Coordinates of C-alpha atoms and ligand atoms in Angstrom, one line a residue:
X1 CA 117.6 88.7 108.4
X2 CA 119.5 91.5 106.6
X3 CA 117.8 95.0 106.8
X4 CA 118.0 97.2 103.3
X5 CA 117.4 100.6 103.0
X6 CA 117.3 102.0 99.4
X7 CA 118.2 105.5 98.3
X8 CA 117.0 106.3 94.5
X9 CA 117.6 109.4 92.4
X10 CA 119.0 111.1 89.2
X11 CA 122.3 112.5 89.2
X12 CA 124.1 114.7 91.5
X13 CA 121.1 114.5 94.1
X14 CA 124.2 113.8 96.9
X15 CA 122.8 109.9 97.3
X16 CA 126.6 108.8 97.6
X17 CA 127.6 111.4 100.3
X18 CA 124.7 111.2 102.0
X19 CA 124.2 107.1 102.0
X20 CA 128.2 106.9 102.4
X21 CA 127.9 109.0 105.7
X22 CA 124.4 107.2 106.8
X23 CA 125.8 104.0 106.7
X24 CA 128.6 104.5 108.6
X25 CA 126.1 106.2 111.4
X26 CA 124.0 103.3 111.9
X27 CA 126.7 100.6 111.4
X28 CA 125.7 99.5 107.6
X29 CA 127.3 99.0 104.4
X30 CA 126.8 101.2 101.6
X31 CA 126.7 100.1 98.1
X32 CA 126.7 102.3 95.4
X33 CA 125.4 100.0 92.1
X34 CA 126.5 103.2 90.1
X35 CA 129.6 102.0 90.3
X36 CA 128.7 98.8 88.4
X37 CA 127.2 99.8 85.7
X38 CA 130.4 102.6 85.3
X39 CA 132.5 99.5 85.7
X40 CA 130.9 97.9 82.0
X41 CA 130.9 101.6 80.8
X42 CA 134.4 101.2 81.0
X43 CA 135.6 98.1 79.9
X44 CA 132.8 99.1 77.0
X45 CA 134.6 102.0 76.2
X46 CA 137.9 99.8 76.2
X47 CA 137.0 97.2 73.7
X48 CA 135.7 100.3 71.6
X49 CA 132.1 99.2 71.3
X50 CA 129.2 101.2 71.5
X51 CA 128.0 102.1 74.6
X52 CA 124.4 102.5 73.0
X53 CA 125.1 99.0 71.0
X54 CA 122.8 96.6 72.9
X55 CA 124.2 93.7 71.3
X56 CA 127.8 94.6 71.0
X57 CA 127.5 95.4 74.8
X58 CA 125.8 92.1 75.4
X59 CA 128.4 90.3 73.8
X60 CA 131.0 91.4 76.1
X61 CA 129.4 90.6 79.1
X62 CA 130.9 86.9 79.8
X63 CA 134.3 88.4 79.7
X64 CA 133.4 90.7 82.5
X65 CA 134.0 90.1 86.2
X66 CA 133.3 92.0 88.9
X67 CA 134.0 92.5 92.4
X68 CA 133.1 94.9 94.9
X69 CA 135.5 95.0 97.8
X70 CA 135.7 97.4 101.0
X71 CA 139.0 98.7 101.9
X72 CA 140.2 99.3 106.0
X73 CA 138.7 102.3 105.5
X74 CA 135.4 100.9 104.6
X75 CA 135.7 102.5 101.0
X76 CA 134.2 100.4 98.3
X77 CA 136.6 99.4 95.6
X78 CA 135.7 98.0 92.2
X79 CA 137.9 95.5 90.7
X80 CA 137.8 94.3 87.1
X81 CA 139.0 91.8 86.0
X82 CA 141.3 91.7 89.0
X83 CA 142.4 95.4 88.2
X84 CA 141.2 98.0 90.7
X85 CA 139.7 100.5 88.7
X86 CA 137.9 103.0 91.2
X87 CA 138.9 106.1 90.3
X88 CA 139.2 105.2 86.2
X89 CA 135.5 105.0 86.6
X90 CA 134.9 108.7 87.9
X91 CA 135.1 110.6 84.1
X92 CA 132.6 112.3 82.8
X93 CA 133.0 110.4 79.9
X94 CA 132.5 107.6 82.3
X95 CA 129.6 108.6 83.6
X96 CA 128.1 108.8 80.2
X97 CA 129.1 105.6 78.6
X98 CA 127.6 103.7 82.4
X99 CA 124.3 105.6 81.4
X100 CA 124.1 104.5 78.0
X101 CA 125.1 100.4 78.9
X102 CA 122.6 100.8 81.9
X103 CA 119.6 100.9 79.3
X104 CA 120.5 97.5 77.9
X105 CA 118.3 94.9 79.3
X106 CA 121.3 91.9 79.5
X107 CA 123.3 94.5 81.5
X108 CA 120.5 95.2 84.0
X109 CA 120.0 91.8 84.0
X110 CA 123.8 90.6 84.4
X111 CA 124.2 93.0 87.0
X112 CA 120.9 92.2 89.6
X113 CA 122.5 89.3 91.5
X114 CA 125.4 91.1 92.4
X115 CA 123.7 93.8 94.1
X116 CA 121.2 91.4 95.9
X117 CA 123.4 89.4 97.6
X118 CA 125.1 91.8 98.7
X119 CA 122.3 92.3 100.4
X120 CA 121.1 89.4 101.8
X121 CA 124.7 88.9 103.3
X122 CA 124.9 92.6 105.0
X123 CA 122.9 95.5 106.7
X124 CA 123.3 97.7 103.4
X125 CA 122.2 101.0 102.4
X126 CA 121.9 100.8 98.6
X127 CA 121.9 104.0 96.2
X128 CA 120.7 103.9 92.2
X129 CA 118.3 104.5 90.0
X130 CA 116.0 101.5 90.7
X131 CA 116.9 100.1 94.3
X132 CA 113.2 100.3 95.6
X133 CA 111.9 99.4 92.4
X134 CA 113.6 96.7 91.2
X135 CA 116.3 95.4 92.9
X136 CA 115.4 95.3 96.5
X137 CA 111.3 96.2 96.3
X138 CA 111.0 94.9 99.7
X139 CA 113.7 97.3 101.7
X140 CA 112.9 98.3 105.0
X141 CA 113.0 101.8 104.1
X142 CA 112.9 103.5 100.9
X143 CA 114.1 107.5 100.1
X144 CA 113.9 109.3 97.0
X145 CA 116.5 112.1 96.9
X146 CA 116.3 115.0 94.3
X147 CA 117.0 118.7 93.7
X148 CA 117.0 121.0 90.4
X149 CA 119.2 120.0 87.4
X150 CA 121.1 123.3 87.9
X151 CA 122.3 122.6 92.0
X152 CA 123.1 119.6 91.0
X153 CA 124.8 120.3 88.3
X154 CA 126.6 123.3 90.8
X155 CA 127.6 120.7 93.2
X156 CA 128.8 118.2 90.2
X157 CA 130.8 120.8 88.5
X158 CA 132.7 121.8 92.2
X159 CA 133.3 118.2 92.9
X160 CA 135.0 117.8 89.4
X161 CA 137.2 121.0 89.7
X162 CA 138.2 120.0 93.2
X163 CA 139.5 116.7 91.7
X164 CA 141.4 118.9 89.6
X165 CA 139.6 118.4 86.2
X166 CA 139.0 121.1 83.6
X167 CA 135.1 121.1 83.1
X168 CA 132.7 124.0 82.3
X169 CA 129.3 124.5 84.2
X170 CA 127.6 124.8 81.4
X171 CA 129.0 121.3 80.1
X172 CA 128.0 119.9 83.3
X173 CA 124.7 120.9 83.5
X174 CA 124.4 119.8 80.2
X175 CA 125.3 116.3 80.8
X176 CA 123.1 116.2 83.9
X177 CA 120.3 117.0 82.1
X178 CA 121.0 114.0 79.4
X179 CA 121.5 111.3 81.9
X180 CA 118.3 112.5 83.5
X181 CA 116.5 112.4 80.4
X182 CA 118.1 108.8 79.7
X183 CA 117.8 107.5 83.1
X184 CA 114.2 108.6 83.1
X185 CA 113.1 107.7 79.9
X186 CA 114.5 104.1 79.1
X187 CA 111.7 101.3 78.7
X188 CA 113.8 98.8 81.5
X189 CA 113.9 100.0 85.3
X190 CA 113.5 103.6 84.6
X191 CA 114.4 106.2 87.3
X192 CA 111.2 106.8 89.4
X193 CA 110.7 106.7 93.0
X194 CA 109.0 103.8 94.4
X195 CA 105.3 104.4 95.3
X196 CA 106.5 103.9 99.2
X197 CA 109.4 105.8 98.9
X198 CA 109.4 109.1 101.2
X199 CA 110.6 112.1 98.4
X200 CA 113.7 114.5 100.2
X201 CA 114.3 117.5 97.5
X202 CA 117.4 119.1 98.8
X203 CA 117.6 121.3 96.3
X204 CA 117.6 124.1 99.7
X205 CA 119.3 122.1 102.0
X206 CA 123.0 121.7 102.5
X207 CA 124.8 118.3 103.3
X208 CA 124.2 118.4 107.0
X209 CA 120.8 119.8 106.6
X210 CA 119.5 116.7 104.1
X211 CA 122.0 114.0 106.6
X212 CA 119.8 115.3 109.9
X213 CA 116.6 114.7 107.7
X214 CA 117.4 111.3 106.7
X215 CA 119.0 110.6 110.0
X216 CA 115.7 111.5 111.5
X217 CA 113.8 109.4 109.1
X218 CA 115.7 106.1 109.3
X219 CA 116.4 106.5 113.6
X220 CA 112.5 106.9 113.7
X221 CA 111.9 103.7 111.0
X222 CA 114.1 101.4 112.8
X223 CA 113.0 102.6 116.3
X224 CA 109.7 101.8 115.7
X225 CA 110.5 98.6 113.6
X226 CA 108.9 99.9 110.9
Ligands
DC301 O1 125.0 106.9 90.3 P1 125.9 107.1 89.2 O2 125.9 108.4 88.6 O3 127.3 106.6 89.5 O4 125.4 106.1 88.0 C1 125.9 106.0 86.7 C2 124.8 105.6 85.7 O5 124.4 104.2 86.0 C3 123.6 106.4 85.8 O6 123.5 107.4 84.8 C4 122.5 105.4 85.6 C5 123.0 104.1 85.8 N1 122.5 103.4 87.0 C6 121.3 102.7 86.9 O7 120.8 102.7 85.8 N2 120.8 102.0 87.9 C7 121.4 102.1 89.1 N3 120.9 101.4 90.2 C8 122.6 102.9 89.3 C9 123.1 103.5 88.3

């Protein structure tokens, strides 16, 4: 049997660092299911529908495939529609749109099997909004990562101007706090943790202070086959 471990949280909270450099520690897989749902943000944003039009969205899900594949590097790629489209996803615009589709039941729906099987065929470590929730309730291990709207929003905005785009903080911050509110407040799978996930606010803590923590955590869960 395949072990799971799920990492929840809004926005900017460092899941995909921190998950990204966990799983490569303990010999896992990570998934990151954001990527999905920026996937049908995108080709969404393509066909020019509404991202916030449930049915138009719906519509256009049987001319979507998608496939997650790892690269030598171990780098997960997302191709759609057989076109690779991992870094087309990474906008701010992006971002948006993939928060918007992800409150449309069909999508939620068209978009669970994917993510389970992935894993039942690997060791993953899964990061999202509803991973302990919804998608995999019975992981092994479940963390809920946070910190305030305005670090995250800090370490958003440098991660944007070090890929070279031309965003303000303020914008930033701005759009955090709306895919929070969105994420939070939507009637299907909304963002909460799980009620046995353990909560890690690194709001204080820097990247290797929260990667010790969780290292801690999931070394002491799976020593003690818990
Ligand atoms: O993790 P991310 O920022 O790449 O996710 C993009 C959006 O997708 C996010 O605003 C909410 C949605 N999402 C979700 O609803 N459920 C998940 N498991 C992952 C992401």
């Amino acid at each position: 049997m395949s072990t799971a471990i799920a990492i929840d949280g809004p926005s900017g909270a460092g899941k995909s660092t921190l998950a990204r450099m966990t799983a490569k520690k303990f010999g896992f897989i990570y998934v990151d299911t954001g990527a999905l749902y920026r996937t049908v943000g995108l080709f969404t944003l393509r066909r020019g529908v509404g991202t916030r039009d449930a049915q138009g969205v719906a519509a256009l899900l049987p001319e979507i495939h998608i496939e997650m594949r790892y690269d030598g590097a171990g780098v997960q790629r997302m191709v759609l529609n057989g076109e690779d489209v991992t870094d087309l996803i990474r906008t701010p615009e992006v971002s948006m749109a993939a928060s918007d589709v992800s409150a449309i039941p069909a999508v939620r729906a068209f978009l669970l099997d994917t993510q389970r099987d992935m894993a039942k065929k690997y060791d993953v470590i899964m990061d999202g909004r509803d991973i302990g929730t919804v998608v995999l309730p019975e992981a092994r291990i479940k963390i809920f990562l946070t910190a305030s709207a305005a670090e995250r929003a800090r370490r958003r905005y440098r991660e944007l101007r070090e890929k070279g785009m031309d965003v303000e903080y303020e914008q930033v911050l701005r759009d955090i706090e709306l895919r929070d509110k969105n994420d939070s407040g939507r009637d299907i799978a909304p963002l909460r943790p799980a009620e046995d996930a353990v909560m890690l606010d690194t709001t204080e803590h820097d990247l290797e202070a929260s990667f010790e923590l969780i290292c801690d955590l999931i070394g002491e869960r799976l020593k003690n086959g818990l």
